[in-house]
Tab-separated table of C-alpha atoms in Angstrom:
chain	number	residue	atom	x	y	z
A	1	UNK	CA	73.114	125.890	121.773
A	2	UNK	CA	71.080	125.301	118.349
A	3	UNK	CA	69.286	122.537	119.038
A	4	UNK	CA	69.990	119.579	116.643
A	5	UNK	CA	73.233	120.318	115.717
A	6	UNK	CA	74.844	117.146	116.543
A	7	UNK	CA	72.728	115.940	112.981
A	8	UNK	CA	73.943	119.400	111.265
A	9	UNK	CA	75.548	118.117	107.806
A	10	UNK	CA	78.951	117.656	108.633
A	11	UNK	CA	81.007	114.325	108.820
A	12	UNK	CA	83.151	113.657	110.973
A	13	UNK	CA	85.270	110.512	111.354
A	14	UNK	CA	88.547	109.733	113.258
A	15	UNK	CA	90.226	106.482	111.656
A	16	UNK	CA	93.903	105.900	112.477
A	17	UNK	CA	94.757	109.161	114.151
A	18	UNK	CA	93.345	110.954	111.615
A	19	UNK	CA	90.266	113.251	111.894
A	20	UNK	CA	88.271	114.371	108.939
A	21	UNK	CA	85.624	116.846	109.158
A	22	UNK	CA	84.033	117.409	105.856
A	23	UNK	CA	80.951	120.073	105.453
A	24	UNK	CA	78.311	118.513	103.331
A	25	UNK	CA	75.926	121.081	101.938
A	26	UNK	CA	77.099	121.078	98.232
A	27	UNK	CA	73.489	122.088	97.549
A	28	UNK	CA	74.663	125.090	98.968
A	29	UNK	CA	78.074	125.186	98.147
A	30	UNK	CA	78.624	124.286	101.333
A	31	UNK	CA	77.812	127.370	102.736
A	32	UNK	CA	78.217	127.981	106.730
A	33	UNK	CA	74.079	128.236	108.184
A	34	UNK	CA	74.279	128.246	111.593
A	35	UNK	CA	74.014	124.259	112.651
A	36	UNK	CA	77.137	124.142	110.616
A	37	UNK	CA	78.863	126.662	112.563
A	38	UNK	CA	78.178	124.931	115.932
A	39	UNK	CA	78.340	121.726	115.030
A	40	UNK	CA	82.382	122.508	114.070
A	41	UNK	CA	82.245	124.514	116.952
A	42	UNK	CA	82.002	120.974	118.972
A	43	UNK	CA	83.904	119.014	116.557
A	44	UNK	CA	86.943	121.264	117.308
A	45	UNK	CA	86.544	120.813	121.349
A	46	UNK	CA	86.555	117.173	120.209
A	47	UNK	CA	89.604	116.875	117.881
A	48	UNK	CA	91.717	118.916	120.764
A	49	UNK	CA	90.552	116.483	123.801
A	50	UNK	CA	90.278	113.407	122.022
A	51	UNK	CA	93.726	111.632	122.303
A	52	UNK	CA	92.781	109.518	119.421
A	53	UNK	CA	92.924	112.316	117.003
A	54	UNK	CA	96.593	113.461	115.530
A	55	UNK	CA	96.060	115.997	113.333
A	56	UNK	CA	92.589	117.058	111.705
A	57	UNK	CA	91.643	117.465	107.719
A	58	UNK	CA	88.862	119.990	107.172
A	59	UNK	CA	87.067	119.265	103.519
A	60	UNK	CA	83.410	119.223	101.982
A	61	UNK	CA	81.577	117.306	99.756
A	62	UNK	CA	82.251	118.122	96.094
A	63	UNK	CA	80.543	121.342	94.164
A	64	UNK	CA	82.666	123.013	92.844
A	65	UNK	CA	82.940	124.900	96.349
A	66	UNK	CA	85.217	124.761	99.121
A	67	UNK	CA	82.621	127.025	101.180
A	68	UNK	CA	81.239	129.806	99.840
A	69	UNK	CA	81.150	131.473	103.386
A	70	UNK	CA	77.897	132.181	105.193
A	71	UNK	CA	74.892	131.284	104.256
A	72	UNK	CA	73.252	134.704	103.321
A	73	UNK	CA	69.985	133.044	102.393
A	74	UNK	CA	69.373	131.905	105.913
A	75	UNK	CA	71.360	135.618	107.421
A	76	UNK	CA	68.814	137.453	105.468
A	77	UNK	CA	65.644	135.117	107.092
A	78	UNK	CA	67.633	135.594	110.761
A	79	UNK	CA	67.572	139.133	110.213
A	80	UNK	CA	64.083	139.854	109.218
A	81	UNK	CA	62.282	137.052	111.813
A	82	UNK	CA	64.576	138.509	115.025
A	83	UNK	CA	66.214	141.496	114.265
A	84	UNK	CA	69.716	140.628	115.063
A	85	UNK	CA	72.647	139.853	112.677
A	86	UNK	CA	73.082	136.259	112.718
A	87	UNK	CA	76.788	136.210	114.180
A	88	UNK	CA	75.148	137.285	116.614
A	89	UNK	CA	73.539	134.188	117.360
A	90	UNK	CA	76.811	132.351	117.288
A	91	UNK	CA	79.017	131.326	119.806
A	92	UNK	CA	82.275	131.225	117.830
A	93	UNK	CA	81.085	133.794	114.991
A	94	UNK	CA	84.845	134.149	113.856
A	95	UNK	CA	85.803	130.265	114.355
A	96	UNK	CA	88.523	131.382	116.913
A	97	UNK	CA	88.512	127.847	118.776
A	98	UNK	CA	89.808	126.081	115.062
A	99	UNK	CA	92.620	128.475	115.512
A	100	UNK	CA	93.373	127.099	119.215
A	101	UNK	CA	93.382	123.514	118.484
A	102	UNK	CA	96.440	122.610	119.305
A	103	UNK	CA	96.951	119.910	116.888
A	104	UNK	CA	97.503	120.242	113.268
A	105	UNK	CA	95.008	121.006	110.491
A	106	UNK	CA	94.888	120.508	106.770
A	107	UNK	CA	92.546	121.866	104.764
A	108	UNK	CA	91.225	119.834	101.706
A	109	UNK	CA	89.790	122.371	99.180
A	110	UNK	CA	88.281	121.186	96.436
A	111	UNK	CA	86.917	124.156	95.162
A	112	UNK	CA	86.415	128.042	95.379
A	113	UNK	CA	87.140	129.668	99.013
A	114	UNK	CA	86.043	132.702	99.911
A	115	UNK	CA	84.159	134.564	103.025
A	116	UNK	CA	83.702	131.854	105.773
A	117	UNK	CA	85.437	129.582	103.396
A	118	UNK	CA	88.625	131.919	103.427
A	119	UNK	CA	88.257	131.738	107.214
A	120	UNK	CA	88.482	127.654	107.349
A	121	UNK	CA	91.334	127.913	104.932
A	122	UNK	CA	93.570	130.624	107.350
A	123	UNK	CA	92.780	128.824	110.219
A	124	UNK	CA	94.097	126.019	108.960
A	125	UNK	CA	97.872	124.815	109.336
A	126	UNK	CA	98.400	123.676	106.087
A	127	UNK	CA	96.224	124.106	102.603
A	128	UNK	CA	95.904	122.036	99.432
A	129	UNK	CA	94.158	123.509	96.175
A	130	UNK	CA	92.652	122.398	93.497
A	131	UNK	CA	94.089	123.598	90.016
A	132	UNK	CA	91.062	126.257	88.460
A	133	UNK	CA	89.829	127.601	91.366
A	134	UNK	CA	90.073	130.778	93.513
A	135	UNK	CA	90.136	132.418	96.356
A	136	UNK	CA	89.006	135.837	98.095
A	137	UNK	CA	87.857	137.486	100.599
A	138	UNK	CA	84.428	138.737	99.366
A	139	UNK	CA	82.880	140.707	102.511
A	140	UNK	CA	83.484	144.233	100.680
A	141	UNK	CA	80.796	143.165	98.093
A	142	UNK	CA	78.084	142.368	100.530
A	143	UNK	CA	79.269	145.310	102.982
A	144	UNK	CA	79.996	142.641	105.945
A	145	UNK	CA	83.890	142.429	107.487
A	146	UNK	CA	86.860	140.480	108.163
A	147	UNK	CA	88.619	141.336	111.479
A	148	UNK	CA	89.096	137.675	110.962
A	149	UNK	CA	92.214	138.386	108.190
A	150	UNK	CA	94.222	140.049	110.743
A	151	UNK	CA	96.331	136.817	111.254
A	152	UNK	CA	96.550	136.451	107.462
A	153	UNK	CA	99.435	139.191	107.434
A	154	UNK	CA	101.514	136.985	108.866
A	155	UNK	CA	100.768	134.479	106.159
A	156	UNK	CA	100.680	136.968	102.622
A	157	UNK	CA	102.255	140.078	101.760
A	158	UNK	CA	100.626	142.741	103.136
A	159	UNK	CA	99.478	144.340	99.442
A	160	UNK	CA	98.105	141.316	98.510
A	161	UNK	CA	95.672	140.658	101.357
A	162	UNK	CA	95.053	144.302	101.314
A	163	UNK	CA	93.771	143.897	97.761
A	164	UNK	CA	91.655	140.697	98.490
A	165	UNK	CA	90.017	142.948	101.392
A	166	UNK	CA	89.399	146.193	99.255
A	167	UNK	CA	88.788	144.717	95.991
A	168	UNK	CA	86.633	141.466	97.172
A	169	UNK	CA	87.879	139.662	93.717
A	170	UNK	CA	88.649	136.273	93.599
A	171	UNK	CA	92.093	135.303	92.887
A	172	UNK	CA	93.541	132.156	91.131
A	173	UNK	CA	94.973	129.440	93.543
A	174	UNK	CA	98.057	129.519	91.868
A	175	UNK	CA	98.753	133.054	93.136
A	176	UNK	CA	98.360	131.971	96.591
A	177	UNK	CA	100.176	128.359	96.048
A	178	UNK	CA	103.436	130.680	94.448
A	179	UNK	CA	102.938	133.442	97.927
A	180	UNK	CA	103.010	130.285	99.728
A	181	UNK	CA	99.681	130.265	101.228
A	182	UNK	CA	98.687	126.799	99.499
A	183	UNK	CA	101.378	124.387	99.956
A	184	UNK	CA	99.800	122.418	97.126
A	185	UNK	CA	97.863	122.267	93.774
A	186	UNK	CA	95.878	119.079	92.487
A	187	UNK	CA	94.185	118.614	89.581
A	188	UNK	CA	91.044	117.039	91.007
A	189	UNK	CA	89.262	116.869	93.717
A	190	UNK	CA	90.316	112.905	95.006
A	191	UNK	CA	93.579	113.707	94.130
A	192	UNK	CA	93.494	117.259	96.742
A	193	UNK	CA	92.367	114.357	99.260
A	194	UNK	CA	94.896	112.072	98.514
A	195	UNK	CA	97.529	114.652	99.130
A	196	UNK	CA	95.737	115.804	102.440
A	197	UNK	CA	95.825	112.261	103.762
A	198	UNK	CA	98.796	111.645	102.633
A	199	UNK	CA	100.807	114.846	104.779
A	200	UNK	CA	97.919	113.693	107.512
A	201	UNK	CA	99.423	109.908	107.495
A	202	UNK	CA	103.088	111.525	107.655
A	203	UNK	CA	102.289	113.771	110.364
A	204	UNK	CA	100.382	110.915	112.847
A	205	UNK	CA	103.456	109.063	112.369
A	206	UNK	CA	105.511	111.260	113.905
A	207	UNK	CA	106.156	112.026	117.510
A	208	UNK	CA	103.325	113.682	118.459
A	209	UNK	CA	104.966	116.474	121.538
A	210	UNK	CA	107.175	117.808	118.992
A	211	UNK	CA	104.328	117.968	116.905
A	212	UNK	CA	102.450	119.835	119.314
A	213	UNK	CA	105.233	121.864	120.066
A	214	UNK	CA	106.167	123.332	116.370
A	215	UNK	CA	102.687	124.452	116.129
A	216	UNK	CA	102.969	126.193	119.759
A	217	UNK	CA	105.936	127.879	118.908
A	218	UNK	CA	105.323	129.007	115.351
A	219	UNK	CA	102.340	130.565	116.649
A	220	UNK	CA	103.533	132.442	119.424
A	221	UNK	CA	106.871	133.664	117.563
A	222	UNK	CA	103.650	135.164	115.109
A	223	UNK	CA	101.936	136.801	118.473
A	224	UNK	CA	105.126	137.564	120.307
A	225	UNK	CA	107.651	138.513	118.073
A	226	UNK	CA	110.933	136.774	116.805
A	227	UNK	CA	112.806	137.379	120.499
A	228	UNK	CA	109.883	136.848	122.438
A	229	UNK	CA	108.742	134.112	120.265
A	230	UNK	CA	111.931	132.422	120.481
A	231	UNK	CA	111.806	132.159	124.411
A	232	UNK	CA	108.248	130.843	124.056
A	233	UNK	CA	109.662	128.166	122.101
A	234	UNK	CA	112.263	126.791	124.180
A	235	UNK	CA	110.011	126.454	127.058
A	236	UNK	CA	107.216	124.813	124.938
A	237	UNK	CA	110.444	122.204	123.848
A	238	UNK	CA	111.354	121.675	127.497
A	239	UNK	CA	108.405	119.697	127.557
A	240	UNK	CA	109.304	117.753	124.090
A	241	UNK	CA	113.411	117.036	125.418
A	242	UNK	CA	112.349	115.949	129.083
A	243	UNK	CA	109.582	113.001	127.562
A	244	UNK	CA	110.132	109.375	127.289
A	245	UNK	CA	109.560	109.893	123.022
A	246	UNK	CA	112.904	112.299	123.143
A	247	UNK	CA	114.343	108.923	124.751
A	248	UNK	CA	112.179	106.604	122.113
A	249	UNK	CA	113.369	107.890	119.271
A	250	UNK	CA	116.719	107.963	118.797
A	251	UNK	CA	116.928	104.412	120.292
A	252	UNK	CA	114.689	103.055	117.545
A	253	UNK	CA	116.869	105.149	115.135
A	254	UNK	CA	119.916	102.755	116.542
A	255	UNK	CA	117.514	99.712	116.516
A	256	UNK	CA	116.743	100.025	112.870
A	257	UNK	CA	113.233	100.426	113.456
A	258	UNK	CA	109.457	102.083	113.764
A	259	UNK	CA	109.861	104.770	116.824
A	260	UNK	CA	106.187	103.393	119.449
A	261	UNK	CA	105.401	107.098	120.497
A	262	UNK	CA	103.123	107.150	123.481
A	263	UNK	CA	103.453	111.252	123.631
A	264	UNK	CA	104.900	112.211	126.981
């Protein structure tokens, strides 16, 4: 554990059922140093066990920058003071536990992605852009890697990520809203936040095991296979059709009014 890293700069609120984690190193460009790193590291453990939260929004303060990845400045200083590459010094160098939370997550970019950046975004459930800026996967211009964009295929044609691996460019966020990547395009910055908290709102309001279980099953139908991932689904739903919200809803449906979900 860095020590400290409960004051690294990120934010992180929960206000109706809604978490937002927002980096805040636009100095930076909100790059990922390594208090950043563990302090999401926690903030993740929290979002899953905290039955306040409903579904997450991942942002940063405005720069022009999404994240522009990890912070080279302070890689380079890890490097020459101990010797050792600094994912080394992480616990979660690949931010595997954001992909485990079992709840969903938006991302809120309101800028360029790339790198680390491009990480947050894929690990994310759902993405909003912001209309001028791009997005790539830059680690074959500073000869690091991205085992990370494995799960990515399942998310973009395979000759596109291909080129954002070999090439390292950075693409326009309307390619990836029109391959589906983004599911939408603002023209500002408040307005990519609106729209976050907006889908955020929509998806706190609804019942909260099926919730869970859409994201359970989409993801194992993209480990498993379509067969396999089928079966994984319906026993994830047995959960979902045997709770008292199955019950809950369709009587407020009948009652003409707001379902109360208490999620079992």
């Amino acid at each position: 554990m860095i020590p400290g890293t409960s004051e690294a700069p990120v934010r992180y609120d929960v206000e109706d059922g809604v978490a937002t984690v927002c980096i805040d190193r636009p100095a930076q460009r909100n790059a990922l140093s390594l208090a950043v790193c563990e302090r999401l590291l926690e903030i993740w453990d929290d979002v899953e066990s905290n039955d306040a939260v409903r579904v997450a929004i991942i942002t940063s303060s405005d720069c022009g920058t999404f994240s522009a990845g990890m912070d080279l400045k302070e890689a380079a200083k890890v490097r020459a003071e101990t010797g050792k590459d600094m994912l080394q010094l992480l616990r979660d160098p690949f931010h595997e536990r954001m992909r485990r939370v079992s709840k969903p997550i938006i991302a809120a970019m309101t800028g360029h992605f790339t790198a680390g950046g491009m990480v947050l975004a894929a690990n994310s459930d759902l993405r909003v852009g912001m209309q001028g800026t791009r997005g790539g996967i830059s680690e074959s211009k500073v000869g690091r890697g991205s085992p990370w964009g494995v799960p990515m295929l399942w998310m973009l044609p395979q000759p596109f990520l291909l080129e954002l691996m070999f090439t390292g460019e950075m693409i326009p966020i309307e390619r990836f809203h029109q391959l589906g990547f983004v599911n939408y395009v603002e023209a500002d910055p408040d307005a990519v936040r609106a729209r976050a908290r907006e889908l955020a709102r929509a998806i706190a309001a609804n019942a909260p095991l099926t919730i869970w279980a859409a994201k359970k099953s989409v993801g194992a139908a993209m480990d498993l296979g379509c067969e396999q991932g089928l079966q994984a689904a319906k026993r994830f739903h047995e959960r979902v059709y045997a709770s008292q919200d199955a019950i809950e809803g369709p009587r407020a449906f009948a009652e003409k009014r707001a379902p109360r979900w208490i999620g079992a």
